[in-house]
CSV table of C-alpha atoms in Angstrom, one decimal:
chain,number,residue,atom,x,y,z
A,655,UNK,CA,123.3,70.3,104.7
A,656,UNK,CA,125.2,70.1,108.0
A,657,UNK,CA,124.0,68.6,111.3
A,658,UNK,CA,122.7,71.9,112.6
A,659,UNK,CA,120.5,72.5,109.5
A,660,UNK,CA,119.1,69.0,109.7
A,661,UNK,CA,118.2,69.5,113.3
A,662,UNK,CA,116.5,72.8,112.6
A,663,UNK,CA,114.4,71.2,109.8
A,664,UNK,CA,113.5,68.3,112.1
A,665,UNK,CA,112.4,70.8,114.8
A,666,UNK,CA,110.1,72.5,112.4
A,667,UNK,CA,108.4,69.3,111.2
A,668,UNK,CA,104.8,68.9,112.6
A,669,UNK,CA,104.5,65.2,113.5
A,670,UNK,CA,101.0,65.4,114.8
A,671,UNK,CA,98.0,64.3,112.9
A,672,UNK,CA,94.9,66.4,113.5
A,673,UNK,CA,91.4,64.8,113.6
A,674,UNK,CA,87.9,66.0,113.9
A,675,UNK,CA,84.6,64.1,113.8
A,676,UNK,CA,81.5,64.2,111.5
A,677,UNK,CA,78.5,65.9,113.1
A,678,UNK,CA,76.0,65.8,110.3
A,679,UNK,CA,75.5,65.3,106.6
A,680,UNK,CA,72.9,67.4,104.7
A,681,UNK,CA,72.7,66.7,100.9
A,682,UNK,CA,76.2,67.4,99.5
A,683,UNK,CA,77.4,69.0,102.7
A,684,UNK,CA,79.3,67.3,105.5
A,685,UNK,CA,79.7,69.3,108.7
A,686,UNK,CA,82.4,68.3,111.2
A,687,UNK,CA,83.8,69.5,114.4
A,688,UNK,CA,87.5,70.1,113.7
A,689,UNK,CA,90.2,69.4,112.5
A,690,UNK,CA,92.1,72.7,112.1
A,691,UNK,CA,92.0,73.3,108.3
A,692,UNK,CA,91.7,76.1,105.8
A,693,UNK,CA,89.4,76.5,102.8
A,694,UNK,CA,90.6,74.5,99.8
A,695,UNK,CA,92.5,71.9,101.9
A,696,UNK,CA,91.9,68.2,101.4
A,697,UNK,CA,90.7,66.1,104.3
A,698,UNK,CA,90.3,62.3,104.6
A,699,UNK,CA,87.1,61.0,106.2
A,700,UNK,CA,87.5,57.5,107.7
A,701,UNK,CA,84.3,55.7,106.8
A,702,UNK,CA,82.7,53.7,109.7
A,703,UNK,CA,82.2,50.5,107.7
A,704,UNK,CA,85.9,49.9,107.0
A,705,UNK,CA,89.2,51.0,108.6
A,706,UNK,CA,90.9,51.1,105.3
A,707,UNK,CA,88.4,53.1,103.2
A,708,UNK,CA,89.1,56.8,103.1
A,709,UNK,CA,86.7,59.3,101.5
A,710,UNK,CA,88.5,62.3,100.1
A,711,UNK,CA,86.8,65.7,100.8
A,712,UNK,CA,87.6,69.4,100.5
A,713,UNK,CA,87.0,72.2,103.0
A,714,UNK,CA,84.5,74.6,101.2
A,715,UNK,CA,83.3,76.8,104.1
A,716,UNK,CA,82.7,77.3,107.9
A,717,UNK,CA,79.6,77.6,110.0
A,718,UNK,CA,80.0,78.8,113.7
A,719,UNK,CA,83.5,77.2,113.9
A,720,UNK,CA,82.3,74.0,112.3
A,721,UNK,CA,84.0,72.9,109.1
A,722,UNK,CA,81.9,72.4,105.9
A,723,UNK,CA,83.3,69.7,103.6
A,724,UNK,CA,82.3,68.4,100.2
A,725,UNK,CA,83.3,64.9,99.2
A,726,UNK,CA,84.9,63.9,95.9
A,727,UNK,CA,82.9,60.6,96.0
A,728,UNK,CA,79.6,59.3,97.2
A,729,UNK,CA,78.8,59.7,101.0
A,730,UNK,CA,76.9,56.5,101.5
A,731,UNK,CA,79.4,55.1,104.0
A,732,UNK,CA,79.7,58.1,106.3
A,733,UNK,CA,78.0,58.1,109.7
A,734,UNK,CA,78.0,60.4,112.8
A,735,UNK,CA,81.3,60.4,114.6
A,736,UNK,CA,83.5,59.3,111.6
A,737,UNK,CA,87.0,60.6,112.0
A,738,UNK,CA,88.0,63.5,109.7
A,739,UNK,CA,91.8,63.8,109.1
A,740,UNK,CA,93.4,67.0,107.9
A,741,UNK,CA,96.2,66.7,105.3
A,742,UNK,CA,97.1,70.4,105.5
A,743,UNK,CA,97.5,70.6,101.7
A,744,UNK,CA,95.2,71.5,98.8
A,745,UNK,CA,94.6,69.0,95.9
A,746,UNK,CA,97.6,68.2,93.7
A,747,UNK,CA,97.8,65.8,90.7
A,748,UNK,CA,100.6,63.8,89.2
A,749,UNK,CA,101.6,65.1,85.7
A,750,UNK,CA,104.3,64.5,83.2
A,751,UNK,CA,104.9,63.7,79.5
A,752,UNK,CA,104.4,59.9,80.1
A,753,UNK,CA,100.7,60.8,80.9
A,754,UNK,CA,100.0,61.4,77.1
A,755,UNK,CA,97.5,58.9,75.7
A,756,UNK,CA,95.8,58.3,79.0
A,757,UNK,CA,92.3,59.0,80.3
A,758,UNK,CA,92.2,60.2,83.9
A,759,UNK,CA,89.6,61.3,86.4
A,760,UNK,CA,89.5,64.7,88.3
A,761,UNK,CA,92.0,63.5,90.8
A,762,UNK,CA,94.5,62.5,88.0
A,763,UNK,CA,94.0,58.7,88.5
A,764,UNK,CA,93.5,56.4,85.4
A,765,UNK,CA,89.9,55.8,84.7
A,766,UNK,CA,90.1,52.1,83.8
A,767,UNK,CA,91.0,51.3,87.5
A,768,UNK,CA,93.4,48.6,86.2
A,769,UNK,CA,96.5,50.4,85.0
A,770,UNK,CA,98.6,52.4,87.4
A,771,UNK,CA,100.1,55.9,86.6
A,772,UNK,CA,103.4,55.9,84.8
A,773,UNK,CA,106.6,56.6,86.8
A,774,UNK,CA,108.5,59.8,86.8
A,775,UNK,CA,105.5,62.2,87.2
A,776,UNK,CA,105.6,65.5,89.2
A,777,UNK,CA,103.1,66.7,91.7
A,778,UNK,CA,101.3,69.9,90.6
A,779,UNK,CA,98.7,71.9,92.4
A,780,UNK,CA,95.3,72.1,90.7
A,781,UNK,CA,94.6,75.6,91.9
A,782,UNK,CA,97.0,78.1,90.4
A,783,UNK,CA,96.9,81.9,89.9
A,784,UNK,CA,96.5,83.4,86.4
A,785,UNK,CA,99.8,84.7,85.0
A,786,UNK,CA,100.7,88.4,85.7
A,787,UNK,CA,99.2,90.4,82.8
A,788,UNK,CA,102.6,92.2,82.4
A,789,UNK,CA,104.4,88.9,81.8
A,790,UNK,CA,102.0,87.7,79.1
A,791,UNK,CA,103.5,88.1,75.6
A,792,UNK,CA,101.0,89.5,73.0
A,793,UNK,CA,99.5,87.0,70.6
A,794,UNK,CA,101.3,87.5,67.3
A,795,UNK,CA,101.5,84.0,65.7
A,796,UNK,CA,98.6,82.2,64.0
A,797,UNK,CA,97.8,78.6,65.0
A,798,UNK,CA,96.5,76.0,62.6
A,799,UNK,CA,93.2,74.7,63.8
A,800,UNK,CA,92.6,72.4,60.8
A,801,UNK,CA,89.0,73.5,60.3
A,802,UNK,CA,88.6,75.5,57.1
A,803,UNK,CA,85.8,77.8,58.4
A,804,UNK,CA,88.0,78.8,61.4
A,805,UNK,CA,91.4,79.0,59.7
A,806,UNK,CA,90.1,81.1,56.8
A,807,UNK,CA,87.5,83.6,58.3
A,808,UNK,CA,88.1,83.3,62.1
A,809,UNK,CA,91.9,82.8,62.2
A,810,UNK,CA,93.2,82.1,65.7
A,811,UNK,CA,96.5,82.9,67.4
A,812,UNK,CA,98.7,80.8,69.7
A,813,UNK,CA,97.4,81.4,73.2
A,814,UNK,CA,93.9,82.7,72.2
A,815,UNK,CA,90.9,81.6,74.2
A,816,UNK,CA,87.5,81.1,72.4
A,817,UNK,CA,84.1,80.0,73.3
A,818,UNK,CA,82.1,77.5,71.1
A,819,UNK,CA,78.5,78.4,71.7
A,820,UNK,CA,76.0,75.7,70.7
A,821,UNK,CA,72.7,74.0,71.6
A,822,UNK,CA,72.5,70.3,72.1
A,823,UNK,CA,73.2,68.0,69.1
A,824,UNK,CA,74.7,70.7,66.8
A,825,UNK,CA,78.1,68.9,66.5
A,826,UNK,CA,80.4,70.6,69.1
A,827,UNK,CA,82.0,67.2,70.2
A,828,UNK,CA,82.7,66.4,66.5
A,829,UNK,CA,84.3,69.9,66.1
A,830,UNK,CA,86.5,69.4,69.1
A,831,UNK,CA,87.7,66.0,67.8
A,832,UNK,CA,88.6,67.6,64.4
A,833,UNK,CA,90.6,70.4,66.2
A,834,UNK,CA,92.4,67.8,68.4
A,835,UNK,CA,93.4,65.7,65.3
A,836,UNK,CA,94.2,68.6,62.9
A,837,UNK,CA,95.7,71.3,65.1
A,838,UNK,CA,99.4,72.2,64.9
A,839,UNK,CA,99.6,72.3,68.8
A,840,UNK,CA,102.1,69.9,70.5
A,841,UNK,CA,99.7,68.5,73.1
A,842,UNK,CA,95.9,68.4,73.7
A,843,UNK,CA,94.4,68.4,77.1
A,844,UNK,CA,90.7,67.5,76.8
A,845,UNK,CA,88.3,68.0,79.8
A,846,UNK,CA,84.9,66.2,79.5
A,847,UNK,CA,82.9,67.7,82.3
A,848,UNK,CA,79.4,66.5,83.1
A,849,UNK,CA,79.2,64.4,80.0
A,850,UNK,CA,76.9,61.3,79.8
A,851,UNK,CA,78.9,58.2,80.6
A,852,UNK,CA,77.9,56.7,77.2
A,853,UNK,CA,79.5,59.6,75.3
A,854,UNK,CA,83.0,59.4,76.8
A,855,UNK,CA,84.2,56.3,75.0
A,856,UNK,CA,82.3,57.4,71.9
A,857,UNK,CA,84.2,60.7,71.9
A,858,UNK,CA,87.6,59.0,72.5
A,859,UNK,CA,87.2,56.2,69.9
A,860,UNK,CA,85.2,58.0,67.2
A,861,UNK,CA,85.7,61.8,67.4
A,862,UNK,CA,89.3,61.8,68.8
A,863,UNK,CA,90.6,58.6,67.3
A,864,UNK,CA,93.9,56.8,67.8
A,865,UNK,CA,96.0,59.5,66.3
A,866,UNK,CA,94.3,62.2,68.3
A,867,UNK,CA,94.7,60.2,71.6
A,868,UNK,CA,98.4,59.8,71.1
A,869,UNK,CA,99.1,63.5,71.7
A,870,UNK,CA,96.2,64.0,74.2
A,871,UNK,CA,95.4,63.7,77.9
A,872,UNK,CA,91.7,63.3,78.6
A,873,UNK,CA,90.3,64.3,82.0
A,874,UNK,CA,86.8,62.9,82.6
A,875,UNK,CA,84.1,63.8,85.2
A,876,UNK,CA,80.8,62.4,84.2
A,877,UNK,CA,77.4,63.8,85.1
A,878,UNK,CA,76.7,61.2,87.8
A,879,UNK,CA,79.7,62.3,89.9
A,880,UNK,CA,79.5,64.8,92.8
A,881,UNK,CA,79.6,68.5,92.0
A,882,UNK,CA,83.1,68.9,93.5
A,883,UNK,CA,84.5,66.2,91.2
A,884,UNK,CA,83.0,68.0,88.2
A,885,UNK,CA,84.6,71.3,89.2
A,886,UNK,CA,87.9,69.7,90.0
A,887,UNK,CA,87.9,68.1,86.5
A,888,UNK,CA,88.1,71.7,85.0
A,889,UNK,CA,90.8,72.7,87.5
A,890,UNK,CA,92.9,69.5,86.9
A,891,UNK,CA,92.8,69.9,83.1
A,892,UNK,CA,93.8,73.5,83.4
A,893,UNK,CA,96.7,72.6,85.8
A,894,UNK,CA,97.9,69.9,83.4
A,895,UNK,CA,97.9,72.5,80.5
A,896,UNK,CA,99.8,75.0,82.7
A,897,UNK,CA,102.4,72.3,83.5
A,898,UNK,CA,103.2,71.7,79.8
A,899,UNK,CA,103.0,75.4,79.0
A,900,UNK,CA,105.7,76.1,81.6
A,901,UNK,CA,107.9,73.5,79.8
A,902,UNK,CA,107.6,75.6,76.6
A,903,UNK,CA,105.0,73.5,74.7
A,904,UNK,CA,102.1,74.8,72.5
A,905,UNK,CA,99.1,73.3,74.3
A,906,UNK,CA,95.4,73.1,73.3
A,907,UNK,CA,93.0,72.9,76.2
A,908,UNK,CA,89.4,71.8,75.2
A,909,UNK,CA,86.7,71.9,77.8
A,910,UNK,CA,83.3,70.5,77.2
A,911,UNK,CA,81.6,72.2,78.8
A,912,UNK,CA,82.1,75.3,80.9
A,913,UNK,CA,78.3,75.5,81.5
A,914,UNK,CA,78.4,72.3,83.5
A,915,UNK,CA,81.3,73.6,85.6
A,916,UNK,CA,79.1,76.6,86.4
A,917,UNK,CA,76.2,74.3,87.2
A,918,UNK,CA,78.4,72.3,89.6
A,919,UNK,CA,79.6,75.5,91.3
A,920,UNK,CA,75.9,76.5,91.7
A,921,UNK,CA,75.1,73.2,93.4
A,922,UNK,CA,78.0,73.8,95.9
A,923,UNK,CA,77.0,77.4,96.4
A,924,UNK,CA,73.4,76.6,97.2
A,925,UNK,CA,74.5,73.7,99.5
A,926,UNK,CA,76.6,76.0,101.7
A,927,UNK,CA,74.0,78.7,101.9
A,928,UNK,CA,74.8,81.2,99.1
A,929,UNK,CA,71.8,83.2,97.8
A,930,UNK,CA,70.6,82.4,94.2
A,931,UNK,CA,70.9,85.4,91.9
A,932,UNK,CA,70.7,85.5,88.1
A,933,UNK,CA,68.6,82.6,86.9
A,934,UNK,CA,69.4,80.7,90.1
A,935,UNK,CA,73.2,81.0,89.7
A,936,UNK,CA,75.0,81.9,92.9
A,937,UNK,CA,77.5,84.8,93.1
A,938,UNK,CA,80.5,82.4,93.4
A,939,UNK,CA,79.8,81.1,89.9
A,940,UNK,CA,80.6,84.5,88.4
A,941,UNK,CA,83.7,84.9,90.5
A,942,UNK,CA,85.3,81.5,89.7
A,943,UNK,CA,84.7,81.8,85.9
A,944,UNK,CA,87.2,84.6,85.2
A,945,UNK,CA,89.7,83.0,87.6
A,946,UNK,CA,89.5,79.7,85.8
A,947,UNK,CA,89.4,81.1,82.2
A,948,UNK,CA,92.2,83.7,82.8
A,949,UNK,CA,94.6,80.9,83.7
A,950,UNK,CA,95.0,79.9,80.0
A,951,UNK,CA,96.6,81.9,77.3
A,952,UNK,CA,100.3,82.9,76.9
A,953,UNK,CA,103.0,83.2,79.4
A,954,UNK,CA,106.8,83.7,79.2
A,955,UNK,CA,107.5,80.0,78.4
A,956,UNK,CA,104.7,78.7,76.2
A,957,UNK,CA,101.0,79.0,75.1
A,958,UNK,CA,97.7,77.4,76.0
A,959,UNK,CA,95.1,77.9,73.2
A,960,UNK,CA,91.8,77.2,74.8
A,961,UNK,CA,88.4,76.1,73.4
A,962,UNK,CA,85.5,76.3,75.9
A,963,UNK,CA,82.1,74.9,74.8
A,964,UNK,CA,79.1,76.7,76.2
A,965,UNK,CA,75.7,75.1,76.2
A,966,UNK,CA,73.0,77.5,75.2
A,967,UNK,CA,69.5,76.4,76.2
A,968,UNK,CA,67.0,76.9,73.4
A,969,UNK,CA,69.9,78.6,71.4
A,970,UNK,CA,69.6,81.6,73.7
A,971,UNK,CA,72.9,83.4,73.4
A,972,UNK,CA,72.1,85.9,76.2
A,973,UNK,CA,71.7,83.4,79.1
A,974,UNK,CA,73.9,84.4,82.1
A,975,UNK,CA,76.8,81.9,81.6
A,976,UNK,CA,77.0,82.5,77.9
A,977,UNK,CA,77.0,86.3,78.5
A,978,UNK,CA,79.7,86.1,81.2
A,979,UNK,CA,82.0,83.7,79.2
A,980,UNK,CA,81.7,85.8,76.0
A,981,UNK,CA,82.9,88.9,78.0
A,982,UNK,CA,86.0,87.1,79.3
A,983,UNK,CA,87.2,85.2,76.2
A,984,UNK,CA,89.1,86.4,73.0
A,985,UNK,CA,86.4,85.4,70.6
A,986,UNK,CA,83.3,83.3,70.1
A,987,UNK,CA,82.2,80.7,67.5
A,988,UNK,CA,78.5,80.3,67.3
A,989,UNK,CA,77.2,77.0,66.0
A,990,UNK,CA,73.9,77.4,64.2
A,991,UNK,CA,71.1,74.8,64.4
A,992,UNK,CA,69.7,76.0,61.0
A,993,UNK,CA,73.1,75.3,59.3
A,994,UNK,CA,73.2,71.8,60.9
A,995,UNK,CA,69.6,71.1,59.8
A,996,UNK,CA,70.5,71.8,56.1
A,997,UNK,CA,73.6,69.5,56.3
A,998,UNK,CA,76.4,72.1,56.6
A,999,UNK,CA,79.1,70.8,58.9
A,1000,UNK,CA,80.8,72.2,60.9
A,1001,UNK,CA,77.7,74.3,61.5
A,1002,UNK,CA,79.7,77.5,62.4
A,1003,UNK,CA,77.8,80.7,61.6
A,1004,UNK,CA,80.7,82.8,60.4
A,1005,UNK,CA,78.7,86.0,60.3
A,1006,UNK,CA,77.8,85.9,64.0
A,1007,UNK,CA,81.2,84.6,65.1
A,1008,UNK,CA,84.4,86.6,65.8
A,1009,UNK,CA,88.1,86.1,66.5
A,1010,UNK,CA,89.3,89.1,68.4
A,1011,UNK,CA,93.0,88.5,67.5
A,1012,UNK,CA,92.6,87.7,63.7
A,1013,UNK,CA,93.7,91.3,62.8
A,1014,UNK,CA,97.0,90.7,64.7
A,1015,UNK,CA,97.9,87.3,63.3
A,1016,UNK,CA,96.7,87.3,59.7
A,1017,UNK,CA,98.5,89.1,56.8
A,1018,UNK,CA,96.9,91.8,54.8
A,1019,UNK,CA,96.1,89.7,51.8
A,1020,UNK,CA,94.4,87.0,54.0
A,1021,UNK,CA,92.3,89.7,55.9
A,1022,UNK,CA,91.1,91.3,52.6
A,1023,UNK,CA,90.1,87.9,51.2
A,1024,UNK,CA,88.2,87.0,54.4
A,1025,UNK,CA,86.4,90.4,54.4
A,1026,UNK,CA,85.3,89.9,50.8
A,1027,UNK,CA,83.9,86.5,51.6
A,1028,UNK,CA,82.1,87.8,54.7
A,1029,UNK,CA,80.6,90.6,52.6
A,1030,UNK,CA,79.4,88.3,49.9
A,1031,UNK,CA,77.7,86.1,52.5
A,1032,UNK,CA,76.1,89.1,54.2
A,1033,UNK,CA,74.8,90.6,50.8
A,1034,UNK,CA,73.3,87.2,49.9
A,1035,UNK,CA,71.6,86.6,53.2
A,1036,UNK,CA,70.2,90.2,53.4
A,1037,UNK,CA,68.5,89.6,50.0
A,1038,UNK,CA,67.8,85.8,50.3
A,1039,UNK,CA,64.0,86.2,50.6
A,1040,UNK,CA,63.8,88.2,47.3
A,1041,UNK,CA,66.2,85.7,45.6
A,1042,UNK,CA,64.4,82.6,46.8
A,1043,UNK,CA,60.9,83.7,45.8
A,1044,UNK,CA,62.2,84.9,42.4
A,1045,UNK,CA,61.5,88.6,43.0
A,1046,UNK,CA,65.1,89.6,42.2
A,1047,UNK,CA,66.0,90.1,38.6
A,1048,UNK,CA,69.6,89.5,37.6
A,1049,UNK,CA,71.3,92.7,36.4
A,1050,UNK,CA,69.5,95.0,38.9
A,1051,UNK,CA,72.4,95.2,41.3
A,1052,UNK,CA,76.0,94.1,40.5
A,1053,UNK,CA,76.9,93.3,44.1
A,1054,UNK,CA,73.9,91.0,44.5
A,1055,UNK,CA,74.6,89.3,41.2
A,1056,UNK,CA,78.2,88.6,42.4
A,1057,UNK,CA,76.9,87.3,45.7
A,1058,UNK,CA,74.5,84.9,44.0
A,1059,UNK,CA,77.2,83.5,41.8
A,1060,UNK,CA,79.7,83.1,44.7
A,1061,UNK,CA,77.4,81.9,47.4
A,1062,UNK,CA,77.2,78.1,46.5
A,1063,UNK,CA,81.0,78.0,46.1
A,1064,UNK,CA,81.5,79.7,49.5
A,1065,UNK,CA,79.1,77.1,51.1
A,1066,UNK,CA,81.0,74.3,49.5
A,1067,UNK,CA,84.3,75.8,50.7
A,1068,UNK,CA,83.0,76.1,54.3
A,1069,UNK,CA,81.8,72.5,54.4
A,1070,UNK,CA,84.3,69.9,55.7
A,1071,UNK,CA,84.2,66.2,56.2
A,1072,UNK,CA,85.1,65.0,59.7
A,1073,UNK,CA,88.4,63.4,58.5
A,1074,UNK,CA,89.4,66.1,55.9
A,1075,UNK,CA,92.6,67.9,56.8
A,1076,UNK,CA,94.0,71.1,55.4
A,1077,UNK,CA,97.0,73.1,56.6
A,1078,UNK,CA,96.5,76.8,57.4
A,1079,UNK,CA,98.4,77.8,54.3
A,1080,UNK,CA,96.4,75.4,52.0
A,1081,UNK,CA,93.1,76.8,53.5
A,1082,UNK,CA,94.2,80.4,52.9
A,1083,UNK,CA,95.2,79.5,49.3
A,1084,UNK,CA,91.9,77.8,48.6
A,1085,UNK,CA,90.1,80.9,49.8
A,1086,UNK,CA,92.1,83.1,47.5
A,1087,UNK,CA,91.6,80.7,44.6
A,1088,UNK,CA,87.8,80.8,45.3
A,1089,UNK,CA,87.7,84.6,45.0
A,1090,UNK,CA,89.9,84.6,41.8
A,1091,UNK,CA,87.5,82.1,40.2
A,1092,UNK,CA,89.8,79.1,40.6
A,1093,UNK,CA,88.8,75.7,42.1
A,1094,UNK,CA,87.6,75.8,45.7
């Protein structure tokens, strides 16, 4: 750059800091007069108790030219007249390959408070637009998930997005841990949103394990944190996944759970005056869900294969969030409490689950074997009452006889110990052997 260019850049630099002041705090909402800021921008609130303590907040709305802010942390130190400083920028996090193996919060900072972030990281905005649909390559390659029930009957493709629908205590965290350890993806990004504090370390040490953590970045926003922190946890994890996808990696994004993201958005919506609609959820919940979920998938450089868990109260699959998410994603795996109660893990009900891209990523032989197994399960379950009370006599129907002989073998095949690992090819071969009367 020559002297003239330097001078023109200096002339354009805004050297002023803009401040406003806190007028009132109501619940989650902080109202301030000024500074000049746009929705989504980060502001610093200078707490009255200490000159050095800054509370980070985000502009979420306006009311009669007053700014409405939501804090990323607790608001106990804020009083009337506290200064509000505008940064003029939305939230960004530091991300890079050296972040692998770390556990961070929604702002991308290490959770243990002792270690500092590694050097050589790039700044990346947490709020990005979904890729242009015309630049998304179609999903044509299968991805190894490492769970037999999924690889055999619900085969997934690189860049597919699925929902794992389950009530509480049916084993979804264990399933996510198995996928993180066994999948053929290069990198895992795991978002634990609204989890109990006790479960975070338990998941990392028990379900994920040392091997899983080596190729993972874990983003944690526990249930005690403010609503904005919980939402930003989902956005930060998605942004980290996008960063690695743009470098050409195969990324797995696992979010547990998207229901708690929706609940956090409902809290914010109600606080800023949105009307509650379906089951108390505000309209903004149903507008942010597709924007968030559409950011994953394929693009011209790499893929993000996404797994979103959805909590279903009382195993009701038609509650509003479950319904909205199912309509956006490329498949759904339903975890059945009855299967868990009879000791079948992972408790995936393969009859009620679907992978919308299986027909495009599996070969003909694989698809035919999967259809045969699905048919055998369906025939057995349709006639299970007659079979169990002894009302069915062998020889009456050839198909039912075949289903009765194969059903125990199929159930054994679908069961999998937490630390068992099979490649996609091994799983498909085991399924073919099972149908040909070989060992399962």
